[in-house]
Coordinates of C-alpha atoms and ligand atoms in Angstrom, one line a residue:
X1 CA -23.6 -7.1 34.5
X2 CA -26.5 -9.0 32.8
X3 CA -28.9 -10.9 34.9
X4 CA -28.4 -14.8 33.8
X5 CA -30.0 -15.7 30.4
X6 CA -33.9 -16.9 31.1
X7 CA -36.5 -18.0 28.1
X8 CA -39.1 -15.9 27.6
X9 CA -42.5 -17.6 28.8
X10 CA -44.9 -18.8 26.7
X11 CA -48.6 -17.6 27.2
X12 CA -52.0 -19.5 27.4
X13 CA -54.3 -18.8 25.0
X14 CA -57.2 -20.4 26.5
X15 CA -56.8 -17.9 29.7
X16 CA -58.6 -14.7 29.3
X17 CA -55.8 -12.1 29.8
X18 CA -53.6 -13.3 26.6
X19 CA -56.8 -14.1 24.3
X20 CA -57.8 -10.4 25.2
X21 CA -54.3 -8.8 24.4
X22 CA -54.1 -10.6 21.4
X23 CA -57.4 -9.8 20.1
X24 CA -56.2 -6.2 21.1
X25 CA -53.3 -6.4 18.7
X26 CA -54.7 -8.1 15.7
X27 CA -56.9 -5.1 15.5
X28 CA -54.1 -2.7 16.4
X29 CA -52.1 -4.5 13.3
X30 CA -55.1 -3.8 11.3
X31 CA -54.9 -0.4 11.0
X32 CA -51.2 -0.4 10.1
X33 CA -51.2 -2.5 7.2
X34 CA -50.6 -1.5 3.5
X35 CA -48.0 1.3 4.7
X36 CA -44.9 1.7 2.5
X37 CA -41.3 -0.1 3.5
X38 CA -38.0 1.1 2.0
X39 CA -34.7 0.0 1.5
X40 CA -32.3 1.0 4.1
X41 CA -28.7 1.8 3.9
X42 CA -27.1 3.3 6.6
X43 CA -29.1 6.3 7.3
X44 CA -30.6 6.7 4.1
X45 CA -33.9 5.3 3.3
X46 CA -34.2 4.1 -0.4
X47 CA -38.0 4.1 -2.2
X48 CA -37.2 2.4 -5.1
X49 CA -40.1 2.1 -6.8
X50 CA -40.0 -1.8 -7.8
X51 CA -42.6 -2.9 -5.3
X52 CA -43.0 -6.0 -3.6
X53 CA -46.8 -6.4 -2.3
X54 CA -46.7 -8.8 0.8
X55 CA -50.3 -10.5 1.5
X56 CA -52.2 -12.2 3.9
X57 CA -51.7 -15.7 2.8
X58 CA -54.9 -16.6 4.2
X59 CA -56.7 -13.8 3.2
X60 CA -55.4 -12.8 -0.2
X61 CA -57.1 -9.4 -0.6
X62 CA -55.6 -8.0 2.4
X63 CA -52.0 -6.1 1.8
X64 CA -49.6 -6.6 4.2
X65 CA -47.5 -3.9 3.0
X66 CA -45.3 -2.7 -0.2
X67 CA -41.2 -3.5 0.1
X68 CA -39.1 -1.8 -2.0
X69 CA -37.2 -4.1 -3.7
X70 CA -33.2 -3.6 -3.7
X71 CA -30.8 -3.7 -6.9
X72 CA -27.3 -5.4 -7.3
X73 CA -26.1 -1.3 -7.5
X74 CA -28.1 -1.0 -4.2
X75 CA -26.3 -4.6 -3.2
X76 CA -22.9 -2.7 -3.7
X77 CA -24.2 0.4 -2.2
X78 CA -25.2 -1.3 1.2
X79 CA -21.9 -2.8 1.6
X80 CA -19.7 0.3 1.2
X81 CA -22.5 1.5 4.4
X82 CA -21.8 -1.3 6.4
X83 CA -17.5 -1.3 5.3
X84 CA -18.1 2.3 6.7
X85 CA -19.5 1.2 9.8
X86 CA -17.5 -1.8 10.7
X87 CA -14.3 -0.4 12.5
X88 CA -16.6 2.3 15.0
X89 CA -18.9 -0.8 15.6
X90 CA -15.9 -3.7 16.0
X91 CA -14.4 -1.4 18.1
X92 CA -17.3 -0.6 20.2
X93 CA -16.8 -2.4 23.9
X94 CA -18.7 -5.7 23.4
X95 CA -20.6 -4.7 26.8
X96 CA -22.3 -1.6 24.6
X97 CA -23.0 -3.6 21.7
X98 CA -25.0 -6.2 23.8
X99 CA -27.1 -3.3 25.5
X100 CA -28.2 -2.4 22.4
X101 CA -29.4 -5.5 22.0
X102 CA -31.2 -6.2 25.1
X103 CA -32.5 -2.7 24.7
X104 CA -34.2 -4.4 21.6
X105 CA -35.2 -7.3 23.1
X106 CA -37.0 -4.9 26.0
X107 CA -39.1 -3.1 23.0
X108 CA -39.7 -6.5 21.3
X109 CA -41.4 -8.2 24.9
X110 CA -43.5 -5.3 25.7
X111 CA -45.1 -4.9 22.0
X112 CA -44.6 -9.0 21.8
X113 CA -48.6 -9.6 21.0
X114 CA -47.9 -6.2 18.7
X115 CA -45.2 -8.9 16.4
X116 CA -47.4 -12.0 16.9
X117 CA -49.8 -10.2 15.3
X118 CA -48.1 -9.5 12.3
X119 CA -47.0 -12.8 11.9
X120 CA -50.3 -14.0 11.9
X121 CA -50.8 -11.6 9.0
X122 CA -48.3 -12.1 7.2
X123 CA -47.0 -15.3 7.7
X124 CA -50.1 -17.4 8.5
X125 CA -49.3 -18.8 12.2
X126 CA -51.7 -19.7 14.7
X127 CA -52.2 -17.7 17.7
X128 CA -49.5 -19.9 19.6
X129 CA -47.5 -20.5 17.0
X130 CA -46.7 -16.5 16.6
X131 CA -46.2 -15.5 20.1
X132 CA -43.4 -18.6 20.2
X133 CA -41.6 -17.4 17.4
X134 CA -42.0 -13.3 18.9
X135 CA -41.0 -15.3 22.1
X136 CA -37.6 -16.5 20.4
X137 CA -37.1 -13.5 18.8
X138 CA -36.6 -12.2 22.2
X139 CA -34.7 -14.8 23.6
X140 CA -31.8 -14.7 20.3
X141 CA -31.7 -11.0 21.1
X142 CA -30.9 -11.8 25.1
X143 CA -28.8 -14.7 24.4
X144 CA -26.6 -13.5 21.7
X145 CA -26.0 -9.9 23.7
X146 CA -24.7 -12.3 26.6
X147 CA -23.1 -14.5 24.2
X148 CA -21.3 -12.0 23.3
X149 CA -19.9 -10.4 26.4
X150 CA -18.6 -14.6 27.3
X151 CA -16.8 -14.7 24.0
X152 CA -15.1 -11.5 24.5
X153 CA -13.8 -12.4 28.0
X154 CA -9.7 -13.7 27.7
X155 CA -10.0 -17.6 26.5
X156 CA -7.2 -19.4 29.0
X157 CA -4.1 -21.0 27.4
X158 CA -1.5 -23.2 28.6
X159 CA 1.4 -20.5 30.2
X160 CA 4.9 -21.0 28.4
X161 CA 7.9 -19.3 30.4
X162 CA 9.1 -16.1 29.6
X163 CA 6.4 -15.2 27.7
X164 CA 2.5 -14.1 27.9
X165 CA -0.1 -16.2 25.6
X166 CA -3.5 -15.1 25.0
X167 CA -6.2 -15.8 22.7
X168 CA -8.9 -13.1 21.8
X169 CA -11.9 -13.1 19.3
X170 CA -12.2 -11.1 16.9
X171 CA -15.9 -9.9 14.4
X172 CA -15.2 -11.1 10.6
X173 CA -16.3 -8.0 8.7
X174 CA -19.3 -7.3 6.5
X175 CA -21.5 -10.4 6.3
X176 CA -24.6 -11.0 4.9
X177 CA -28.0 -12.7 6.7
X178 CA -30.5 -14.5 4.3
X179 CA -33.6 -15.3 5.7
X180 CA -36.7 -17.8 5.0
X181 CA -40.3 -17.0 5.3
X182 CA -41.2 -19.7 7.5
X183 CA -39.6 -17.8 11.4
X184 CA -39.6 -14.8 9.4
X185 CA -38.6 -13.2 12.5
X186 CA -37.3 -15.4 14.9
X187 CA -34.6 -17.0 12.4
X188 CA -34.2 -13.6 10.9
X189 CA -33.2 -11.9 14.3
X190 CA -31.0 -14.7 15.6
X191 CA -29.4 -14.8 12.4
X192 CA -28.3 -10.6 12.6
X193 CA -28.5 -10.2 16.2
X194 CA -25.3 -13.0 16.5
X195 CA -23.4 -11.4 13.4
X196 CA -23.8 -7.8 15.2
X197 CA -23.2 -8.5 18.9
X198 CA -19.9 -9.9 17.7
X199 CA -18.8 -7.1 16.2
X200 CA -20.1 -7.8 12.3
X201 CA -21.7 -5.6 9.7
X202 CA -24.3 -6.7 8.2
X203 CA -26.2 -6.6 4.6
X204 CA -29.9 -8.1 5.5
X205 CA -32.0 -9.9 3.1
X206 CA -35.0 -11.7 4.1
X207 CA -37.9 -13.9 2.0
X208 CA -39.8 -12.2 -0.4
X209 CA -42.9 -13.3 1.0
X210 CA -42.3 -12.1 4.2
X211 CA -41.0 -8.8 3.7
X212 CA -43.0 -6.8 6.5
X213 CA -42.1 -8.3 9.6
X214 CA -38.7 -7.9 8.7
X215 CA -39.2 -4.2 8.1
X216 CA -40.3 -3.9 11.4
X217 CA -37.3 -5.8 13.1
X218 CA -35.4 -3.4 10.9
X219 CA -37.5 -0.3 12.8
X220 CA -36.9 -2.0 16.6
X221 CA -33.4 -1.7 15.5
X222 CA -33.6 1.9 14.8
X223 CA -35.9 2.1 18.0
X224 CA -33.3 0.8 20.1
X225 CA -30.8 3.4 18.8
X226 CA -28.5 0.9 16.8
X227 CA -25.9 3.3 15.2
X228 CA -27.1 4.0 11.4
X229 CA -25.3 0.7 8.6
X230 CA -24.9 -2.1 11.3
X231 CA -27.7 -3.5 9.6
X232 CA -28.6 -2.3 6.4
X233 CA -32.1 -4.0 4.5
X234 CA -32.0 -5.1 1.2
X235 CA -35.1 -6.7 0.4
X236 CA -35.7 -8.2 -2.9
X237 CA -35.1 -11.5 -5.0
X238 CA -32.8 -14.3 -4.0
X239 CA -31.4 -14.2 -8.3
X240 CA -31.2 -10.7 -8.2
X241 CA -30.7 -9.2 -4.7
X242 CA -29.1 -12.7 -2.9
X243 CA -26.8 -12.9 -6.1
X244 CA -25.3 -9.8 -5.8
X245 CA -25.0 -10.0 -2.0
X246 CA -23.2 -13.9 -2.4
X247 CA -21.1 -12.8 -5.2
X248 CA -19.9 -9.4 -3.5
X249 CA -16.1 -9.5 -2.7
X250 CA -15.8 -8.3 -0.1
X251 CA -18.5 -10.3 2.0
X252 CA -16.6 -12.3 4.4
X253 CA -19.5 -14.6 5.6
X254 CA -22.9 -15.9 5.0
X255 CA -25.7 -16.5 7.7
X256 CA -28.2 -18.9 5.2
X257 CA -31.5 -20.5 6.4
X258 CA -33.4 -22.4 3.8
X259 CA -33.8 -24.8 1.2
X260 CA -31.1 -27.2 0.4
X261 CA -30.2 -26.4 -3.0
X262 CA -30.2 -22.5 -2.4
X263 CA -28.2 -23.2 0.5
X264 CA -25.4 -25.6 -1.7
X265 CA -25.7 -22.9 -4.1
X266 CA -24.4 -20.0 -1.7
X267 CA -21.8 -22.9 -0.2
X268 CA -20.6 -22.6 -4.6
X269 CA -20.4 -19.6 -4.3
X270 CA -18.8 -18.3 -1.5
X271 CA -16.3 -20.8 -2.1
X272 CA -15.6 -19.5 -5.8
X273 CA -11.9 -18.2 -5.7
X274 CA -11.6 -14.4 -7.2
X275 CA -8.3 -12.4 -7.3
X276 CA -10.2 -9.4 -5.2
X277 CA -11.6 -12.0 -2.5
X278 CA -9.3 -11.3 0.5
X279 CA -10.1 -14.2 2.5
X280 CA -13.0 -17.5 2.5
X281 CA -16.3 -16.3 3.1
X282 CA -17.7 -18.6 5.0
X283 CA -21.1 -20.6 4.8
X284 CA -23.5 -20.7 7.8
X285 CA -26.4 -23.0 6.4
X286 CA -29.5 -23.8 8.0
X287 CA -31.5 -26.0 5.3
X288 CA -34.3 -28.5 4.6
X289 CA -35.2 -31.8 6.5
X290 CA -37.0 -34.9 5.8
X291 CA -38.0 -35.4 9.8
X292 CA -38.9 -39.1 11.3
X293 CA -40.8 -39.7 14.5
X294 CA -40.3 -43.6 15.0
X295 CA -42.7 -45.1 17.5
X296 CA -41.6 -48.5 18.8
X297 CA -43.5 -51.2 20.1
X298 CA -45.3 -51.5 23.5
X299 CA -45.6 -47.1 23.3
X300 CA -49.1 -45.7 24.2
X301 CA -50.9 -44.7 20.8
X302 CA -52.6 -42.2 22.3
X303 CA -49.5 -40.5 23.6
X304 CA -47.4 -40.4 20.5
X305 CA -50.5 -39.5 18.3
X306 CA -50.3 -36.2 20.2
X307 CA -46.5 -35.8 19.5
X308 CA -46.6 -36.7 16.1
X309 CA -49.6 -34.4 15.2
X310 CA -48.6 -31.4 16.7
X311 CA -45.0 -32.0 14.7
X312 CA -46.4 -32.8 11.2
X313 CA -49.4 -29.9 11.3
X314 CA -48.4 -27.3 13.5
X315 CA -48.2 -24.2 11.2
X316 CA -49.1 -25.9 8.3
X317 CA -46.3 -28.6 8.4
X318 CA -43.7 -25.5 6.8
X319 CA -41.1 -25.7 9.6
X320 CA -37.8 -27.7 9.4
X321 CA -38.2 -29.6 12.0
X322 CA -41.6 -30.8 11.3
X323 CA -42.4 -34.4 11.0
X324 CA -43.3 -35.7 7.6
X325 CA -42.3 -39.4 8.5
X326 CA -44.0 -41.6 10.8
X327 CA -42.1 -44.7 11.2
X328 CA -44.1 -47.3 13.3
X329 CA -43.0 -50.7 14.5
X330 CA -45.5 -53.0 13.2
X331 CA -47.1 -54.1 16.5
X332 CA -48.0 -50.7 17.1
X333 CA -48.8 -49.6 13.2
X334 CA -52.7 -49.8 13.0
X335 CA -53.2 -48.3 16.5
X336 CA -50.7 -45.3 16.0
X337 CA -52.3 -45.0 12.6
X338 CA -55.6 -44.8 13.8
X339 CA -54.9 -42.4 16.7
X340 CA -53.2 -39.9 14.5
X341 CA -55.5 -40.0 11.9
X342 CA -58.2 -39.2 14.8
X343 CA -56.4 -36.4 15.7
X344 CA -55.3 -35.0 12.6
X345 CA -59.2 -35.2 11.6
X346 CA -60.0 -32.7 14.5
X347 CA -57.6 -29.5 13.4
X348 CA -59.5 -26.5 12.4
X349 CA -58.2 -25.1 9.2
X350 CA -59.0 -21.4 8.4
X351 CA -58.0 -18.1 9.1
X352 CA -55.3 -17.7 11.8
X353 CA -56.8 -14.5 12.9
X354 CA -59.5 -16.7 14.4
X355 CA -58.7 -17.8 18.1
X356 CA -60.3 -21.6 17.5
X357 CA -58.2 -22.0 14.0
X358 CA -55.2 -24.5 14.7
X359 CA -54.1 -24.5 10.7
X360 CA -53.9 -21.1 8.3
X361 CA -52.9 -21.3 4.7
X362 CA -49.3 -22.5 3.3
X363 CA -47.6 -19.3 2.5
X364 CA -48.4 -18.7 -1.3
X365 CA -49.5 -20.1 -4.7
X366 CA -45.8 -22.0 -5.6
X367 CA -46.1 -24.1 -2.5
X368 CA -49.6 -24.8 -2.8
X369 CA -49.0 -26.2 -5.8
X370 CA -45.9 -27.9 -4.6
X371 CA -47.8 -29.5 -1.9
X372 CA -50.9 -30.4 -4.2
X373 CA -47.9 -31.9 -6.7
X374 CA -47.5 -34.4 -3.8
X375 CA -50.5 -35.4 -2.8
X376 CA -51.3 -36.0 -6.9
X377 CA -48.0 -38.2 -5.8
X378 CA -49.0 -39.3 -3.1
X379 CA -51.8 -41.5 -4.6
X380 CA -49.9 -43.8 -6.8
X381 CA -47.4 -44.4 -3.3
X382 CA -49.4 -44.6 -0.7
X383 CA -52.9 -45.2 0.9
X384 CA -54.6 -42.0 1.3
X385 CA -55.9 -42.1 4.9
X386 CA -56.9 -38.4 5.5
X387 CA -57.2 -35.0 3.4
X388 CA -55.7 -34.9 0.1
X389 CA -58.6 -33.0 -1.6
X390 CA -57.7 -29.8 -3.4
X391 CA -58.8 -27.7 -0.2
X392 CA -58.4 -24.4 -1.7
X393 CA -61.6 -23.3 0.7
X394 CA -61.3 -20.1 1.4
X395 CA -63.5 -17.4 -0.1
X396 CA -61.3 -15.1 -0.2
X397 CA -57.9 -16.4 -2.2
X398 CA -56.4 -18.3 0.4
X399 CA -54.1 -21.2 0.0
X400 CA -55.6 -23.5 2.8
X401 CA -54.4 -27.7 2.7
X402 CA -56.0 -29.2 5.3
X403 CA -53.9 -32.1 6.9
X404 CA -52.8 -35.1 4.7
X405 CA -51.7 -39.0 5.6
X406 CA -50.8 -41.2 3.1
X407 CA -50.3 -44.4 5.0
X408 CA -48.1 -48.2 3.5
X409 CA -45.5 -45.2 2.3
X410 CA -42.5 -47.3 1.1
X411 CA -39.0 -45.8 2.9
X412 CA -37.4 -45.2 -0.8
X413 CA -40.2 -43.8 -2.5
X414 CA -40.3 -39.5 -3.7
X415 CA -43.0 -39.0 -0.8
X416 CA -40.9 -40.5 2.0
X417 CA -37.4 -38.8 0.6
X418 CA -38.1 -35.5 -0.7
X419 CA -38.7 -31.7 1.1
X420 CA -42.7 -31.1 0.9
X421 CA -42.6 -29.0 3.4
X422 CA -46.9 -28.3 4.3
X423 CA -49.4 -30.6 5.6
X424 CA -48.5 -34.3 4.3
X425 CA -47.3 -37.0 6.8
X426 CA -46.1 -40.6 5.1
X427 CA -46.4 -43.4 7.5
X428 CA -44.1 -46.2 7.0
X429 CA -44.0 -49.5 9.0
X430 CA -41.2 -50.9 10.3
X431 CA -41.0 -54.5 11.5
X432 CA -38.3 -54.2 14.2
X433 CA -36.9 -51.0 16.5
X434 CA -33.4 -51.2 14.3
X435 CA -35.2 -51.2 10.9
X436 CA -37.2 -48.1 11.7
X437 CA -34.0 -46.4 12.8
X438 CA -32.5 -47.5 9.6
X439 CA -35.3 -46.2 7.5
X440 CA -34.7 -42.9 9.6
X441 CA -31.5 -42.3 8.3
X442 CA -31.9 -43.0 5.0
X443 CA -32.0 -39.5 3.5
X444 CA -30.2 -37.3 2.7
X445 CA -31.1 -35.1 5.5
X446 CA -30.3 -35.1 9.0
X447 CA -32.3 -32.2 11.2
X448 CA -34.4 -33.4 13.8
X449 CA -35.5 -36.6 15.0
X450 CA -38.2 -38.1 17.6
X451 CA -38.8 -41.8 18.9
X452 CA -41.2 -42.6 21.1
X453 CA -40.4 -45.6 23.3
X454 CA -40.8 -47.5 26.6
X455 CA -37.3 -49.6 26.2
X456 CA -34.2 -48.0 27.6
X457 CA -31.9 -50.0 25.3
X458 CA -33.6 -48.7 22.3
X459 CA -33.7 -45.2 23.4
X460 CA -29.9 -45.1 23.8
X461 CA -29.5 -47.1 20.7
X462 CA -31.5 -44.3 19.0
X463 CA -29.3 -41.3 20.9
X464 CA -26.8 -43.4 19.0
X465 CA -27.6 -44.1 15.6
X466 CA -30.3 -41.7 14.9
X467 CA -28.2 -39.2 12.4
X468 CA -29.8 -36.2 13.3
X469 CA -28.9 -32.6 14.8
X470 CA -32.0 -32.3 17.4
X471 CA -33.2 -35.9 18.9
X472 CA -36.1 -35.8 20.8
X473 CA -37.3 -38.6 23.0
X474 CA -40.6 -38.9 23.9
X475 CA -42.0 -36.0 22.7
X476 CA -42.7 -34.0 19.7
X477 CA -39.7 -33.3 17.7
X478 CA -40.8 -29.4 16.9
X479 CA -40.0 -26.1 19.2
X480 CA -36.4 -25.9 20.3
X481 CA -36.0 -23.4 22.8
X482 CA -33.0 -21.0 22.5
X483 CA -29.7 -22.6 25.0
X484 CA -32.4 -25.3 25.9
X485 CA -31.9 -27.7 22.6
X486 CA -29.2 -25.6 20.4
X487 CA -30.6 -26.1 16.8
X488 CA -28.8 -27.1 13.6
X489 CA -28.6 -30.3 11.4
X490 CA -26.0 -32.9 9.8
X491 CA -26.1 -34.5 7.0
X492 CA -27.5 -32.2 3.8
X493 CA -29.5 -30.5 6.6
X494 CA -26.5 -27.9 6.7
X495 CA -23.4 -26.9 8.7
X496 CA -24.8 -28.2 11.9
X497 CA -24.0 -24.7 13.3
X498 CA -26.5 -24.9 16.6
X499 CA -28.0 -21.8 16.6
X500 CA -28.9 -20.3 20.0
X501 CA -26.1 -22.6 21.5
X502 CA -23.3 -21.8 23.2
X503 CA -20.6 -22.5 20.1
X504 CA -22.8 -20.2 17.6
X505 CA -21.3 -16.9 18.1
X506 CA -18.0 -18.7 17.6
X507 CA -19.2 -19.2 14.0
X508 CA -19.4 -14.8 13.5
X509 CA -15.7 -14.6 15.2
X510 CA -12.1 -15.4 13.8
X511 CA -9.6 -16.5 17.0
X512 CA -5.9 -14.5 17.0
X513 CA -3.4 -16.2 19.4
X514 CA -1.0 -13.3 21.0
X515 CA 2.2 -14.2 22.0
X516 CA 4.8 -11.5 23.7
X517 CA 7.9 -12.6 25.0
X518 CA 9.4 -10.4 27.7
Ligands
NAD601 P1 -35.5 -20.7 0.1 O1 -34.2 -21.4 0.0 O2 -36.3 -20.7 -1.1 O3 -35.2 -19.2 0.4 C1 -34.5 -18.8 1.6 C2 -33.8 -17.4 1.3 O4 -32.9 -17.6 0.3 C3 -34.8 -16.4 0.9 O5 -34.5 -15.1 1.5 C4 -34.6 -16.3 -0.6 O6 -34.9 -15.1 -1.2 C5 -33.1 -16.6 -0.7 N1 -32.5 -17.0 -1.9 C6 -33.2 -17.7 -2.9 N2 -32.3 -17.9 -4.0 C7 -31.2 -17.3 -3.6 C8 -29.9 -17.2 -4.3 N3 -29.7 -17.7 -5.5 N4 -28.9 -16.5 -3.7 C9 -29.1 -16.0 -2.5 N5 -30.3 -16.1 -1.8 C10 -31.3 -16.7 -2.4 O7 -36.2 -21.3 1.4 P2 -37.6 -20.8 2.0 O8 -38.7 -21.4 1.1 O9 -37.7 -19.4 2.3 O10 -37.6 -21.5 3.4 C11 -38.0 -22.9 3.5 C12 -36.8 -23.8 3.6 O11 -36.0 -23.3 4.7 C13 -37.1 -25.2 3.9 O12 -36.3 -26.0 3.1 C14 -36.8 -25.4 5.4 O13 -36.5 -26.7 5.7 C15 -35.6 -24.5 5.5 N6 -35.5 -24.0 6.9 C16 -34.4 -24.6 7.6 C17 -34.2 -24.2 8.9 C18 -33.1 -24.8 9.7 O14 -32.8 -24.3 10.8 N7 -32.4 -25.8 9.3 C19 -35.1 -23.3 9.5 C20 -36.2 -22.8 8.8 C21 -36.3 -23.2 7.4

């Protein structure tokens, strides 16, 4: 069988051999963009002549590619593709299905610079930030095809006499996958790759800004010889395209990752009763986060500075897990402050193509102007420390922010409690270990959470209290590693489903207890 599940190693950009083979591969990328995606449904491939233009966001001139945009007909049409193709695949021995996607995983890791190129295109990530999302890509795509095989082994029961008791897992039907920009195709693989290797259909929808590299997960599939409507691509609006997809009868789940109120909005929906619904859809939701990294007394400033900046700036502050909350006990306030601020100060913002650039742009005009919204915010609730001018610098469109503290946030106030979700950190201060925890929780949200600290009491007081799905102690509280820190949030941060952990699949299955009595 399968060798044991390993992560995929991370490379070293400062060493010679990477730098080269990346440099290698943004130029390779180059000379493939502004090509032509289409829909796909089953084997058919669907031009539909409403166009979709993804760009560089950093580099606004530069076409990614042009995405056919899907229709609610096409919506309808994908699902009768993947109905078709869901008893051949369910009934496909799970050992198969899970070659086909470590066979995909295979392509993925020897082209990997190949995909962190186009995500440097088209999503904006730094050098490192790219290959770790390719990186996770490949380890969803190992872990899941495992995953599988585990779940479809017989699940032990208690023996009654005179009879034989078993309990088997069985795929749902046709779901759909929804997708966000910001691990365009890490979350966007491990999202399909766990709906297919147990047993599922799938309708696939990801952002519109990120169109491309989803097109090209969709050709590895068709690389690795994935049998035509397992996966069928509907690119297009969330109103129009996600609509149809969440309102479809027949749909009997929904793998979300997202924003909170799109997310709450599918939950509506799937839970709307209608008489040709033939069982609950259910809701897999991934959403926003409102992050905290408390730093207790007595910690090392220099230390946590480094945490905290690498969570609240790496890729432009747009992940979920980011920090966008510093919450410092007072002793250690100014110091921390000062250190981070440092830090911050140092990031190079520009174009991601560039080895030495640590920032790119924020994805597009709407969250530019979300971000800029807050910092115009930000001025009449806090103490602007660092940034905060409109830093639209590039000469060629870009939407670059370079890195933003406001500092004496207060815990209740729209910067410290809301989704910004780019370069802003609020710094609040906290006057004992407990207060700062409490200010923590005080959101709505619930993702992930760090706390630097030196006292053993108050670290297990925060594995404790601290209401969130991923704790991190000591250290930043960004980059989960697939089966390493399983990854899903309480709270309004979703349906705390842990994806690449060992319960996920579980989510993709429905159980069905045997009993025979002889
Ligand atoms: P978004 O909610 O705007 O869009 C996500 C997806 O939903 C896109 O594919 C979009 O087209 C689709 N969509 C929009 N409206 C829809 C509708 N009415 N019906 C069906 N689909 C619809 O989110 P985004 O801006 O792409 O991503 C950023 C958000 O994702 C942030 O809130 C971030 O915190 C969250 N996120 C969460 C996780 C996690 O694991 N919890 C991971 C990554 C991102």
């Amino acid at each position: 069988m399968f060798s044991v599940f390993q992560n995929e190693p991370l490379v070293n950009f400062t060493e010679d051999n990477p730098k080269q083979r990346m440099q290698e591969a943004l130029t390779l990328v180059v000379g493939k963009l502004g090509k032509s995606y289409p829909v796909v449904i089953g084997k058919e491939r669907v031009e539909t002549g409403h166009i979709n233009p993804s760009r560089n966001p950093s580099r606004m001139s530069q076409l990614i590619g042009n995405v056919s945009d899907a229709s609610p007909e096409l919506v309808d049409r994908a699902f009768e593709s993947a109905h078709s193709a869901f008893p051949s695949w369910s009934n496909t021995p799970v050992e198969t299905r899970a070659r086909y996607l470590i066979k995909a995983a295979a392509i993925m890791r020897r082209k990997i610079y190949e995909y962190s190129a186009w995500l440097v295109y088209e999503a904006g990530k730094s050098w490192p930030e790219a290959y770790a999302e390719a990186a996770e890509a490949v380890d969803f795509l190992e872990f899941y095809a495992r995953e599988a095989v585990r779940w479809g082994q017989p699940h032990p029961t208690t023996q009654f006499p005179g009879e034989e008791n078993e309990v088997s897992y069985f795929p749902l039907g046709v779901g759909g996958v929804i997708a966000p920009w910001n691990f365009p195709l890490a979350i966007l693989a491990g999202m399909t790759a766990a709906a297919i290797a147990a047993g599922n259909t799938v309708l696939l929808k990801p952002a519109e800004q990120t169109p491309v590299i989803a097109a090209k997960f969709m050709e590895l599939l068709d690389a690795a010889s994935l049998p035509a409507g397992v996966v069928n691509f509907i690119p297009g609006p969330g109103e129009t395209v996600g609509e149809a997809m969440t309102g479809h009868p027949g749909i009997t789940f929904v793998a979300f990752t997202g924003s909170k109120d799109v997310g709450l909005h599918i939950n509506q929906r799937l839970a709307t009763p209608n008489p040709e619904k033939k069982c609950i859809p259910r809701a897999i939701l991934e959403m926003g986060g409102k992050d905290a990294i408390v730093v207790d007394e007595n910690v090392n400033p220099d230390i946590a500075a480094d945490g905290i900046v690498a969570s609240a700036f790496g890729f432009q502050g747009q992940k979920c897990s980011a920090c966008s909350r510093l919450i410092a006990h007072t002793k250690v306030y100014d110091a921390v402050l000062q250190k981070v601020v440092e830090k911050a100060a140092k990031l190079v913002v520009g174009d991601p193509a560039d080895a030495s650039t640590n920032m790119g742009a924020v994805i597009d005009a709407d969250s530019y102007r979300k971000i800029m919204s807050y910092i115009a915010i930000g001025r009449s609730e806090g103490k602007l420390v660092l940034g905060g001018e409109d830093s639209n610098t590039s000469n060629d469109g870009g939407y670059f922010v370079h890195p933003t503290i406001f500092a004496d946030v207060a815990p209740t106030s729209r910067l410290a409690q809301e989704e910004i979700f780019g370069p802003l950190l609020s710094v609040i201060r906290a006057n004992s270990f407990q207060e700062a925890i409490s200010i923590a929780n005080d959101t709505q949200y619930g993702l992930t959470g760090g706390v630097y600290s030196n006292s053993r009491e108050n670290l297990e007081y925060a594995r404790r209290e601290f209401q969130v799905g991923n704790l991190y102690l000591n250290r930043k509280c960004t980059g989960a590693f697939v089966d390493v820190q399983p990854f899903g949030g309480s709270k309004l941060s979703g349906t705390n489903s842990k994806a690449g952990g060992r319960q996920y699949l579980g989510l993709f299955l429905q159980g069905k207890s045997v009993c025979e009595r002889w």
